[in-house]
Amino acid sequence: DHVETRGQSYQWNLDDFEIGAPLGRGKFGRVYLAREKTTHYMVALKTLYKVELMKGRVEKQVMREIEIQTHLRHPHILQMLTYFHDHKRIYLVLEFAARGELYKELKRQPNERFNEHLSAKYTYQVADALEYCHRNNVIHRDIKPENLLLTYEGNVKLADFGWSVHAPSSKRNTLCGTLDYLPPEMVTGQTYDIYVDHWCLGILCYEFLVGKPPFLSDSQQETYVKIKTINIQWPEQITPGAKDLISRLIKRKSSERISMAAVKKHFWIVKYKDLH
Ligand SMILES: CC(C)NC(=O)[C@H]1CCC[C@H]1Nc1nc(Nc2ccc(C(=O)N(C)C3CCN(C)CC3)cc2)ncc1C(F)(F)F
Protein backbone atom coordinates (compact mmCIF):
# COMPACT_ATOMS: atom_id res chain seq x y z
CA ASP A 1 0.00 0.00 0.00
CA HIS A 2 2.99 2.30 0.39
CA VAL A 3 3.17 2.76 -3.37
CA GLU A 4 -0.30 4.21 -3.68
CA THR A 5 -0.56 6.22 -0.47
CA ARG A 6 2.11 8.78 -1.36
CA GLY A 7 -0.72 11.28 -1.78
CA GLN A 8 -2.91 11.10 -4.86
CA SER A 9 -1.34 14.17 -6.43
CA TYR A 10 2.20 12.66 -6.52
CA GLN A 11 3.20 11.70 -10.06
CA TRP A 12 5.09 8.43 -10.00
CA ASN A 13 7.96 7.98 -12.46
CA LEU A 14 10.54 5.43 -13.46
CA ASP A 15 13.18 6.92 -11.13
CA ASP A 16 11.11 5.85 -8.12
CA PHE A 17 11.93 2.20 -8.92
CA GLU A 18 14.98 -0.04 -9.22
CA ILE A 19 14.32 -2.39 -12.14
CA GLY A 20 15.17 -6.06 -11.58
CA ALA A 21 14.88 -9.29 -13.57
CA PRO A 22 12.42 -9.60 -16.45
CA LEU A 23 9.48 -11.76 -15.36
CA GLY A 24 8.36 -12.47 -18.90
CA ARG A 25 6.47 -10.98 -21.79
CA GLY A 26 3.02 -9.46 -21.59
CA LYS A 27 0.89 -8.85 -24.69
CA PHE A 28 2.32 -5.39 -25.49
CA GLY A 29 5.63 -5.29 -23.68
CA ARG A 30 7.79 -6.86 -21.03
CA VAL A 31 7.14 -7.27 -17.33
CA TYR A 32 9.93 -6.62 -14.82
CA LEU A 33 10.39 -7.26 -11.16
CA ALA A 34 10.98 -3.83 -9.60
CA ARG A 35 11.52 -2.32 -6.16
CA GLU A 36 10.22 1.03 -4.97
CA LYS A 37 13.33 2.89 -3.77
CA THR A 38 12.18 4.38 -0.46
CA THR A 39 10.09 1.48 0.90
CA HIS A 40 11.81 -1.44 -0.92
CA TYR A 41 8.27 -2.62 -1.79
CA MET A 42 8.49 -5.25 -4.57
CA VAL A 43 6.20 -4.77 -7.57
CA ALA A 44 5.74 -6.04 -11.09
CA LEU A 45 6.33 -3.28 -13.62
CA LYS A 46 4.41 -3.94 -16.85
CA THR A 47 5.57 -1.82 -19.76
CA LEU A 48 3.29 -1.13 -22.73
CA TYR A 49 4.72 0.48 -25.87
CA LYS A 50 2.43 3.28 -27.03
CA VAL A 51 3.24 2.61 -30.68
CA GLU A 52 2.28 -1.06 -30.22
CA LEU A 53 -1.00 -0.06 -28.55
CA MET A 54 -1.86 2.29 -31.40
CA LYS A 55 -1.00 -0.36 -33.99
CA GLY A 56 -3.16 -2.85 -32.12
CA ARG A 57 -5.90 -0.19 -31.72
CA VAL A 58 -6.18 -1.18 -28.05
CA GLU A 59 -5.60 2.15 -26.31
CA LYS A 60 -9.23 2.36 -25.14
CA GLN A 61 -9.03 -1.23 -23.87
CA VAL A 62 -5.88 -0.42 -21.88
CA MET A 63 -7.50 2.68 -20.38
CA ARG A 64 -10.51 0.51 -19.43
CA GLU A 65 -8.15 -2.10 -17.89
CA ILE A 66 -6.46 0.66 -15.85
CA GLU A 67 -9.79 2.20 -14.83
CA ILE A 68 -11.20 -1.13 -13.72
CA GLN A 69 -8.14 -2.65 -12.08
CA THR A 70 -7.19 0.45 -10.09
CA HIS A 71 -10.64 0.44 -8.47
CA LEU A 72 -11.00 -3.25 -7.62
CA ARG A 73 -9.71 -4.27 -4.15
CA HIS A 74 -9.90 -7.98 -3.33
CA PRO A 75 -7.48 -10.62 -1.94
CA HIS A 76 -7.83 -12.75 -5.09
CA ILE A 77 -7.58 -9.92 -7.61
CA LEU A 78 -4.11 -8.71 -8.63
CA GLN A 79 -4.07 -5.06 -7.68
CA MET A 80 -2.83 -2.27 -9.93
CA LEU A 81 -1.12 0.09 -7.48
CA THR A 82 -0.56 2.97 -9.89
CA TYR A 83 0.48 3.80 -13.44
CA PHE A 84 2.47 6.48 -15.28
CA HIS A 85 3.90 7.07 -18.75
CA ASP A 86 6.80 8.66 -20.59
CA HIS A 87 6.97 9.59 -24.28
CA LYS A 88 7.30 5.96 -25.44
CA ARG A 89 5.73 3.71 -22.85
CA ILE A 90 2.92 3.31 -20.35
CA TYR A 91 3.99 1.66 -17.08
CA LEU A 92 1.56 -0.32 -14.96
CA VAL A 93 2.71 -0.83 -11.34
CA LEU A 94 1.13 -4.11 -10.30
CA GLU A 95 1.29 -6.46 -7.34
CA PHE A 96 4.13 -8.97 -7.63
CA ALA A 97 2.85 -12.58 -7.41
CA ALA A 98 5.88 -14.51 -6.20
CA ARG A 99 4.85 -18.00 -7.43
CA GLY A 100 4.22 -16.81 -10.97
CA GLU A 101 1.86 -18.10 -13.61
CA LEU A 102 -0.70 -20.74 -12.67
CA TYR A 103 -0.79 -22.30 -16.16
CA LYS A 104 2.93 -23.13 -15.80
CA GLU A 105 2.23 -24.69 -12.40
CA LEU A 106 -0.53 -26.76 -14.07
CA LYS A 107 1.92 -28.05 -16.70
CA ARG A 108 4.45 -28.90 -13.96
CA GLN A 109 2.00 -31.22 -12.18
CA PRO A 110 2.19 -35.01 -12.68
CA ASN A 111 -0.18 -35.76 -15.61
CA GLU A 112 -0.35 -31.94 -16.07
CA ARG A 113 -3.44 -31.68 -13.91
CA PHE A 114 -4.29 -30.56 -10.36
CA ASN A 115 -5.64 -32.92 -7.70
CA GLU A 116 -9.13 -32.30 -6.30
CA HIS A 117 -7.82 -30.21 -3.37
CA LEU A 118 -5.93 -27.71 -5.57
CA SER A 119 -8.72 -27.69 -8.17
CA ALA A 120 -11.37 -26.94 -5.53
CA LYS A 121 -9.15 -24.37 -3.74
CA TYR A 122 -8.37 -22.44 -6.94
CA THR A 123 -11.97 -22.69 -8.22
CA TYR A 124 -13.21 -21.31 -4.89
CA GLN A 125 -10.76 -18.39 -4.97
CA VAL A 126 -11.66 -17.46 -8.57
CA ALA A 127 -15.38 -17.69 -7.67
CA ASP A 128 -14.70 -15.37 -4.70
CA ALA A 129 -12.94 -12.86 -6.98
CA LEU A 130 -15.72 -13.06 -9.62
CA GLU A 131 -18.47 -12.57 -7.01
CA TYR A 132 -16.71 -9.33 -6.04
CA CYS A 133 -16.24 -8.25 -9.69
CA HIS A 134 -19.92 -8.88 -10.45
CA ARG A 135 -20.97 -6.97 -7.34
CA ASN A 136 -19.02 -4.09 -8.89
CA ASN A 137 -20.76 -4.65 -12.22
CA VAL A 138 -17.55 -5.83 -13.92
CA ILE A 139 -17.45 -8.86 -16.23
CA HIS A 140 -13.94 -10.29 -16.57
CA ARG A 141 -14.75 -12.22 -19.80
CA ASP A 142 -11.33 -13.86 -20.08
CA ILE A 143 -11.12 -16.37 -17.24
CA LYS A 144 -8.51 -19.02 -18.09
CA PRO A 145 -5.36 -20.50 -16.46
CA GLU A 146 -3.09 -18.04 -18.34
CA ASN A 147 -4.77 -15.12 -16.53
CA LEU A 148 -4.21 -16.47 -13.05
CA LEU A 149 -1.10 -15.86 -10.94
CA LEU A 150 -0.01 -17.47 -7.66
CA THR A 151 1.19 -15.72 -4.51
CA TYR A 152 4.09 -16.95 -2.39
CA GLU A 153 1.48 -18.69 -0.16
CA GLY A 154 0.00 -20.47 -3.20
CA ASN A 155 -3.20 -18.43 -3.48
CA VAL A 156 -4.77 -17.24 -6.74
CA LYS A 157 -4.63 -13.69 -8.05
CA LEU A 158 -7.01 -12.97 -10.95
CA ALA A 159 -5.15 -10.71 -13.36
CA ASP A 160 -5.34 -9.21 -16.86
CA PHE A 161 -8.59 -7.24 -17.00
CA GLY A 162 -7.72 -6.30 -20.55
CA TRP A 163 -10.96 -7.84 -21.82
CA SER A 164 -13.17 -6.85 -18.89
CA VAL A 165 -16.20 -4.59 -19.40
CA HIS A 166 -19.08 -3.19 -17.40
CA ALA A 167 -22.18 -5.37 -17.57
CA PRO A 168 -24.33 -5.78 -19.61
CA SER A 169 -22.45 -5.57 -22.85
CA SER A 170 -22.53 -6.71 -26.42
CA LYS A 171 -18.96 -5.60 -27.10
CA ARG A 172 -17.78 -7.77 -29.94
CA ASN A 173 -14.00 -7.77 -29.78
CA THR A 174 -12.05 -9.65 -32.38
CA LEU A 175 -11.13 -12.24 -29.79
CA CYS A 176 -7.60 -13.47 -30.19
CA GLY A 177 -6.37 -16.78 -28.85
CA THR A 178 -8.42 -19.75 -27.82
CA LEU A 179 -12.17 -20.18 -28.36
CA ASP A 180 -12.19 -23.00 -25.80
CA TYR A 181 -13.55 -20.79 -23.06
CA LEU A 182 -16.22 -19.00 -25.09
CA PRO A 183 -19.83 -19.54 -23.94
CA PRO A 184 -22.55 -20.15 -26.56
CA GLU A 185 -23.94 -16.60 -26.30
CA MET A 186 -20.56 -15.13 -27.24
CA VAL A 187 -19.99 -17.65 -30.02
CA THR A 188 -23.30 -16.61 -31.62
CA GLY A 189 -22.66 -12.89 -31.02
CA GLN A 190 -25.68 -12.30 -28.76
CA THR A 191 -25.57 -9.73 -25.98
CA TYR A 192 -24.22 -11.30 -22.82
CA ASP A 193 -24.08 -10.57 -19.13
CA ILE A 194 -22.04 -11.45 -16.08
CA TYR A 195 -22.97 -15.13 -16.59
CA VAL A 196 -20.27 -15.51 -19.23
CA ASP A 197 -17.84 -15.66 -16.30
CA HIS A 198 -19.90 -18.48 -14.73
CA TRP A 199 -19.51 -20.55 -17.91
CA CYS A 200 -15.74 -19.87 -17.97
CA LEU A 201 -15.42 -20.90 -14.32
CA GLY A 202 -16.92 -24.27 -15.25
CA ILE A 203 -14.46 -24.65 -18.12
CA LEU A 204 -11.61 -23.60 -15.80
CA CYS A 205 -12.55 -26.17 -13.12
CA TYR A 206 -12.70 -28.89 -15.80
CA GLU A 207 -9.25 -27.89 -17.12
CA PHE A 208 -7.78 -27.93 -13.58
CA LEU A 209 -8.97 -31.54 -13.10
CA VAL A 210 -8.33 -32.90 -16.62
CA GLY A 211 -5.39 -30.76 -17.82
CA LYS A 212 -7.21 -29.53 -20.91
CA PRO A 213 -10.52 -27.75 -21.60
CA PRO A 214 -13.60 -29.89 -22.46
CA PHE A 215 -14.20 -28.61 -26.02
CA LEU A 216 -10.58 -28.71 -27.19
CA SER A 217 -10.54 -29.76 -30.85
CA ASP A 218 -8.26 -29.72 -33.87
CA SER A 219 -10.26 -27.00 -35.58
CA GLN A 220 -12.25 -23.93 -34.54
CA GLN A 221 -15.32 -25.30 -36.30
CA GLU A 222 -15.22 -28.48 -34.22
CA THR A 223 -14.83 -26.40 -31.04
CA TYR A 224 -17.82 -24.22 -32.04
CA VAL A 225 -20.00 -27.30 -32.57
CA LYS A 226 -18.95 -28.85 -29.26
CA ILE A 227 -19.71 -25.58 -27.45
CA LYS A 228 -23.12 -25.18 -29.07
CA THR A 229 -24.12 -28.79 -28.45
CA ILE A 230 -22.30 -28.82 -25.07
CA ASN A 231 -20.67 -32.07 -26.12
CA ILE A 232 -18.52 -32.85 -23.08
CA GLN A 233 -16.66 -36.02 -22.07
CA TRP A 234 -16.24 -36.94 -18.38
CA PRO A 235 -12.90 -38.76 -17.83
CA GLU A 236 -12.62 -40.84 -14.68
CA GLN A 237 -10.58 -38.26 -12.77
CA ILE A 238 -13.71 -36.10 -12.63
CA THR A 239 -15.54 -37.41 -9.55
CA PRO A 240 -19.36 -37.14 -9.24
CA GLY A 241 -19.06 -34.05 -6.99
CA ALA A 242 -16.86 -32.20 -9.48
CA LYS A 243 -19.12 -33.25 -12.36
CA ASP A 244 -22.15 -31.92 -10.46
CA LEU A 245 -20.52 -28.50 -9.96
CA ILE A 246 -19.19 -28.20 -13.54
CA SER A 247 -22.58 -29.27 -14.98
CA ARG A 248 -24.31 -26.51 -13.00
CA LEU A 249 -21.97 -23.91 -14.53
CA ILE A 250 -21.80 -25.14 -18.14
CA LYS A 251 -25.46 -24.49 -18.91
CA ARG A 252 -26.55 -23.15 -22.28
CA LYS A 253 -29.12 -20.82 -20.69
CA SER A 254 -26.96 -18.25 -18.87
CA SER A 255 -29.63 -17.60 -16.22
CA GLU A 256 -29.52 -21.29 -15.22
CA ARG A 257 -25.81 -21.16 -14.29
CA ILE A 258 -25.46 -21.32 -10.51
CA SER A 259 -24.38 -18.19 -8.64
CA MET A 260 -20.84 -17.58 -7.36
CA ALA A 261 -22.21 -17.77 -3.80
CA ALA A 262 -23.63 -21.25 -4.60
CA VAL A 263 -20.27 -22.31 -6.10
CA LYS A 264 -18.50 -21.29 -2.88
CA LYS A 265 -20.96 -23.41 -0.84
CA HIS A 266 -21.05 -26.39 -3.23
CA PHE A 267 -20.46 -29.67 -1.34
CA TRP A 268 -17.51 -30.68 -3.59
CA ILE A 269 -15.80 -27.28 -3.07
CA VAL A 270 -16.42 -27.34 0.71
CA LYS A 271 -15.13 -30.93 0.95
CA TYR A 272 -11.85 -30.41 -0.92
CA LYS A 273 -10.84 -26.72 -0.82
CA ASP A 274 -9.20 -26.85 2.63
CA LEU A 275 -7.84 -30.37 2.52
CA HIS A 276 -4.09 -30.48 1.87
C1 LIG B 1 -1.72 -12.46 -15.82
C2 LIG B 1 -0.99 -12.02 -17.06
C3 LIG B 1 -1.68 -12.50 -18.32
N1 LIG B 1 0.34 -12.59 -17.01
C4 LIG B 1 1.40 -11.78 -16.91
O1 LIG B 1 1.30 -10.59 -16.84
C5 LIG B 1 2.73 -12.50 -16.96
C6 LIG B 1 3.60 -11.92 -18.06
C7 LIG B 1 4.97 -11.96 -17.56
C8 LIG B 1 4.96 -12.24 -16.06
C9 LIG B 1 3.53 -12.33 -15.64
N2 LIG B 1 3.12 -11.14 -14.90
C10 LIG B 1 3.32 -11.07 -13.54
N3 LIG B 1 4.10 -12.01 -12.95
C11 LIG B 1 4.29 -11.94 -11.62
N4 LIG B 1 5.08 -12.87 -11.02
C12 LIG B 1 5.92 -13.82 -11.56
C13 LIG B 1 5.94 -14.13 -12.93
C14 LIG B 1 6.80 -15.11 -13.42
C15 LIG B 1 7.63 -15.80 -12.54
C16 LIG B 1 8.54 -16.89 -13.05
O2 LIG B 1 8.14 -18.03 -13.11
N5 LIG B 1 9.78 -16.63 -13.48
C17 LIG B 1 10.32 -15.30 -13.45
C18 LIG B 1 10.56 -17.74 -14.00
C19 LIG B 1 11.82 -17.91 -13.17
C20 LIG B 1 12.63 -19.05 -13.77
N6 LIG B 1 12.93 -18.80 -15.18
C21 LIG B 1 13.72 -19.92 -15.72
C22 LIG B 1 11.70 -18.64 -16.01
C23 LIG B 1 10.85 -17.49 -15.49
C24 LIG B 1 7.62 -15.50 -11.17
C25 LIG B 1 6.77 -14.52 -10.69
N7 LIG B 1 3.72 -11.01 -10.84
C26 LIG B 1 2.95 -10.05 -11.40
C27 LIG B 1 2.74 -10.04 -12.78
C28 LIG B 1 1.87 -8.96 -13.41
F1 LIG B 1 0.74 -9.50 -13.90
F2 LIG B 1 1.59 -8.04 -12.50
F3 LIG B 1 2.51 -8.37 -14.42
XYZ file of C-alpha atoms and ligand atoms in Angstrom:
316
model
C 0.000 0.000 0.000
C 2.991 2.300 0.389
C 3.165 2.760 -3.367
C -0.303 4.208 -3.681
C -0.558 6.220 -0.468
C 2.113 8.780 -1.357
C -0.719 11.278 -1.778
C -2.908 11.099 -4.858
C -1.337 14.172 -6.429
C 2.202 12.665 -6.523
C 3.204 11.702 -10.059
C 5.095 8.433 -9.999
C 7.957 7.983 -12.460
C 10.540 5.431 -13.457
C 13.179 6.922 -11.128
C 11.111 5.852 -8.124
C 11.934 2.204 -8.922
C 14.980 -0.037 -9.224
C 14.324 -2.386 -12.142
C 15.171 -6.064 -11.580
C 14.879 -9.287 -13.566
C 12.418 -9.603 -16.452
C 9.483 -11.757 -15.357
C 8.357 -12.474 -18.899
C 6.469 -10.975 -21.792
C 3.021 -9.462 -21.595
C 0.894 -8.848 -24.692
C 2.320 -5.395 -25.489
C 5.631 -5.286 -23.682
C 7.793 -6.858 -21.032
C 7.136 -7.268 -17.330
C 9.929 -6.624 -14.821
C 10.389 -7.265 -11.160
C 10.978 -3.832 -9.596
C 11.518 -2.323 -6.164
C 10.220 1.034 -4.973
C 13.327 2.889 -3.768
C 12.184 4.382 -0.459
C 10.088 1.477 0.900
C 11.806 -1.439 -0.915
C 8.270 -2.617 -1.791
C 8.487 -5.246 -4.572
C 6.201 -4.770 -7.568
C 5.741 -6.036 -11.089
C 6.330 -3.277 -13.623
C 4.411 -3.943 -16.853
C 5.573 -1.818 -19.762
C 3.293 -1.126 -22.730
C 4.724 0.478 -25.871
C 2.426 3.277 -27.034
C 3.238 2.610 -30.680
C 2.279 -1.062 -30.216
C -0.997 -0.065 -28.549
C -1.858 2.290 -31.405
C -1.003 -0.359 -33.993
C -3.164 -2.847 -32.122
C -5.898 -0.193 -31.717
C -6.176 -1.178 -28.052
C -5.597 2.154 -26.314
C -9.231 2.355 -25.139
C -9.031 -1.234 -23.873
C -5.878 -0.424 -21.876
C -7.504 2.678 -20.381
C -10.514 0.509 -19.430
C -8.152 -2.098 -17.889
C -6.461 0.656 -15.855
C -9.787 2.202 -14.828
C -11.205 -1.135 -13.724
C -8.139 -2.648 -12.079
C -7.194 0.445 -10.089
C -10.643 0.445 -8.471
C -10.999 -3.248 -7.624
C -9.708 -4.266 -4.151
C -9.904 -7.982 -3.331
C -7.477 -10.624 -1.937
C -7.835 -12.746 -5.087
C -7.582 -9.915 -7.606
C -4.113 -8.709 -8.634
C -4.066 -5.056 -7.684
C -2.835 -2.274 -9.928
C -1.119 0.094 -7.476
C -0.564 2.969 -9.885
C 0.477 3.800 -13.436
C 2.473 6.480 -15.282
C 3.897 7.073 -18.754
C 6.798 8.660 -20.592
C 6.967 9.586 -24.279
C 7.299 5.958 -25.443
C 5.728 3.711 -22.851
C 2.923 3.310 -20.345
C 3.993 1.664 -17.084
C 1.558 -0.321 -14.959
C 2.707 -0.826 -11.343
C 1.126 -4.113 -10.304
C 1.294 -6.457 -7.344
C 4.131 -8.973 -7.633
C 2.849 -12.579 -7.413
C 5.882 -14.512 -6.203
C 4.852 -18.003 -7.425
C 4.216 -16.809 -10.966
C 1.864 -18.105 -13.613
C -0.696 -20.744 -12.672
C -0.788 -22.304 -16.158
C 2.929 -23.128 -15.802
C 2.227 -24.687 -12.400
C -0.530 -26.764 -14.067
C 1.923 -28.046 -16.696
C 4.452 -28.905 -13.962
C 2.002 -31.216 -12.183
C 2.189 -35.007 -12.677
C -0.183 -35.757 -15.615
C -0.348 -31.943 -16.066
C -3.442 -31.676 -13.907
C -4.289 -30.557 -10.355
C -5.639 -32.923 -7.696
C -9.134 -32.304 -6.295
C -7.821 -30.207 -3.374
C -5.935 -27.708 -5.569
C -8.715 -27.690 -8.171
C -11.367 -26.943 -5.528
C -9.153 -24.367 -3.742
C -8.366 -22.438 -6.940
C -11.972 -22.687 -8.224
C -13.209 -21.315 -4.894
C -10.758 -18.393 -4.968
C -11.658 -17.457 -8.566
C -15.383 -17.689 -7.668
C -14.704 -15.366 -4.704
C -12.944 -12.858 -6.984
C -15.715 -13.055 -9.616
C -18.468 -12.572 -7.005
C -16.706 -9.333 -6.035
C -16.243 -8.254 -9.691
C -19.917 -8.876 -10.451
C -20.972 -6.967 -7.339
C -19.023 -4.086 -8.891
C -20.757 -4.647 -12.223
C -17.552 -5.829 -13.922
C -17.445 -8.860 -16.227
C -13.939 -10.291 -16.566
C -14.750 -12.217 -19.800
C -11.330 -13.861 -20.077
C -11.124 -16.374 -17.243
C -8.511 -19.025 -18.092
C -5.356 -20.497 -16.461
C -3.093 -18.035 -18.341
C -4.775 -15.123 -16.533
C -4.207 -16.466 -13.045
C -1.105 -15.864 -10.936
C -0.011 -17.465 -7.665
C 1.188 -15.723 -4.514
C 4.086 -16.952 -2.388
C 1.479 -18.687 -0.162
C 0.003 -20.475 -3.199
C -3.195 -18.432 -3.480
C -4.774 -17.243 -6.735
C -4.629 -13.685 -8.054
C -7.008 -12.973 -10.948
C -5.152 -10.707 -13.361
C -5.345 -9.205 -16.863
C -8.588 -7.238 -16.996
C -7.719 -6.297 -20.555
C -10.960 -7.836 -21.822
C -13.166 -6.853 -18.889
C -16.204 -4.587 -19.401
C -19.082 -3.193 -17.397
C -22.180 -5.373 -17.572
C -24.332 -5.778 -19.612
C -22.446 -5.567 -22.848
C -22.528 -6.708 -26.421
C -18.964 -5.604 -27.105
C -17.779 -7.766 -29.942
C -14.000 -7.766 -29.780
C -12.054 -9.655 -32.378
C -11.132 -12.236 -29.788
C -7.597 -13.468 -30.186
C -6.371 -16.783 -28.854
C -8.423 -19.755 -27.823
C -12.170 -20.182 -28.363
C -12.194 -22.998 -25.796
C -13.555 -20.792 -23.064
C -16.222 -19.002 -25.091
C -19.827 -19.536 -23.944
C -22.553 -20.149 -26.561
C -23.942 -16.598 -26.300
C -20.561 -15.134 -27.240
C -19.995 -17.647 -30.017
C -23.302 -16.609 -31.616
C -22.661 -12.894 -31.022
C -25.677 -12.300 -28.763
C -25.565 -9.732 -25.975
C -24.221 -11.296 -22.816
C -24.080 -10.568 -19.134
C -22.043 -11.451 -16.082
C -22.966 -15.132 -16.586
C -20.265 -15.508 -19.232
C -17.841 -15.661 -16.295
C -19.897 -18.483 -14.728
C -19.508 -20.550 -17.905
C -15.745 -19.869 -17.974
C -15.416 -20.898 -14.316
C -16.919 -24.267 -15.254
C -14.458 -24.653 -18.122
C -11.611 -23.598 -15.796
C -12.548 -26.166 -13.120
C -12.695 -28.889 -15.801
C -9.249 -27.892 -17.117
C -7.779 -27.934 -13.577
C -8.967 -31.544 -13.103
C -8.329 -32.900 -16.619
C -5.388 -30.760 -17.820
C -7.208 -29.530 -20.915
C -10.515 -27.752 -21.602
C -13.605 -29.887 -22.458
C -14.201 -28.611 -26.022
C -10.578 -28.714 -27.187
C -10.539 -29.761 -30.846
C -8.257 -29.723 -33.869
C -10.265 -27.004 -35.583
C -12.249 -23.926 -34.540
C -15.316 -25.304 -36.304
C -15.215 -28.481 -34.224
C -14.829 -26.403 -31.042
C -17.819 -24.220 -32.044
C -19.995 -27.296 -32.572
C -18.953 -28.855 -29.258
C -19.709 -25.581 -27.451
C -23.121 -25.178 -29.067
C -24.116 -28.787 -28.451
C -22.302 -28.816 -25.072
C -20.666 -32.066 -26.120
C -18.517 -32.849 -23.080
C -16.655 -36.025 -22.075
C -16.243 -36.936 -18.381
C -12.898 -38.758 -17.831
C -12.625 -40.844 -14.680
C -10.577 -38.264 -12.772
C -13.713 -36.105 -12.631
C -15.542 -37.415 -9.546
C -19.360 -37.135 -9.243
C -19.057 -34.048 -6.990
C -16.858 -32.195 -9.476
C -19.122 -33.249 -12.364
C -22.151 -31.917 -10.463
C -20.519 -28.496 -9.959
C -19.194 -28.203 -13.539
C -22.582 -29.273 -14.980
C -24.312 -26.513 -13.000
C -21.972 -23.906 -14.528
C -21.796 -25.138 -18.142
C -25.465 -24.486 -18.906
C -26.548 -23.149 -22.282
C -29.118 -20.821 -20.694
C -26.961 -18.250 -18.868
C -29.627 -17.601 -16.218
C -29.523 -21.289 -15.222
C -25.806 -21.161 -14.289
C -25.458 -21.324 -10.507
C -24.378 -18.192 -8.635
C -20.841 -17.582 -7.364
C -22.215 -17.774 -3.796
C -23.633 -21.249 -4.603
C -20.273 -22.307 -6.103
C -18.496 -21.294 -2.883
C -20.959 -23.412 -0.839
C -21.054 -26.385 -3.228
C -20.463 -29.669 -1.337
C -17.513 -30.677 -3.587
C -15.799 -27.283 -3.071
C -16.416 -27.342 0.709
C -15.135 -30.930 0.948
C -11.852 -30.411 -0.915
C -10.837 -26.719 -0.823
C -9.195 -26.852 2.634
C -7.841 -30.371 2.522
C -4.094 -30.478 1.870
C -1.718 -12.455 -15.820
C -0.987 -12.015 -17.057
C -1.679 -12.505 -18.323
N 0.337 -12.590 -17.013
C 1.398 -11.775 -16.906
O 1.299 -10.589 -16.841
C 2.729 -12.496 -16.960
C 3.597 -11.923 -18.064
C 4.974 -11.962 -17.562
C 4.963 -12.238 -16.065
C 3.527 -12.328 -15.641
N 3.117 -11.136 -14.902
C 3.319 -11.070 -13.541
N 4.100 -12.006 -12.950
C 4.290 -11.943 -11.623
N 5.084 -12.869 -11.020
C 5.922 -13.825 -11.556
C 5.940 -14.134 -12.932
C 6.801 -15.109 -13.418
C 7.635 -15.799 -12.537
C 8.535 -16.891 -13.046
O 8.136 -18.031 -13.115
N 9.784 -16.628 -13.475
C 10.322 -15.302 -13.452
C 10.561 -17.738 -14.003
C 11.820 -17.914 -13.166
C 12.634 -19.055 -13.768
N 12.930 -18.803 -15.184
C 13.717 -19.925 -15.719
C 11.705 -18.638 -16.011
C 10.855 -17.494 -15.490
C 7.624 -15.501 -11.168
C 6.770 -14.517 -10.693
N 3.717 -11.007 -10.836
C 2.948 -10.046 -11.402
C 2.738 -10.045 -12.777
C 1.869 -8.957 -13.411
F 0.740 -9.502 -13.902
F 1.593 -8.042 -12.504
F 2.506 -8.375 -14.424
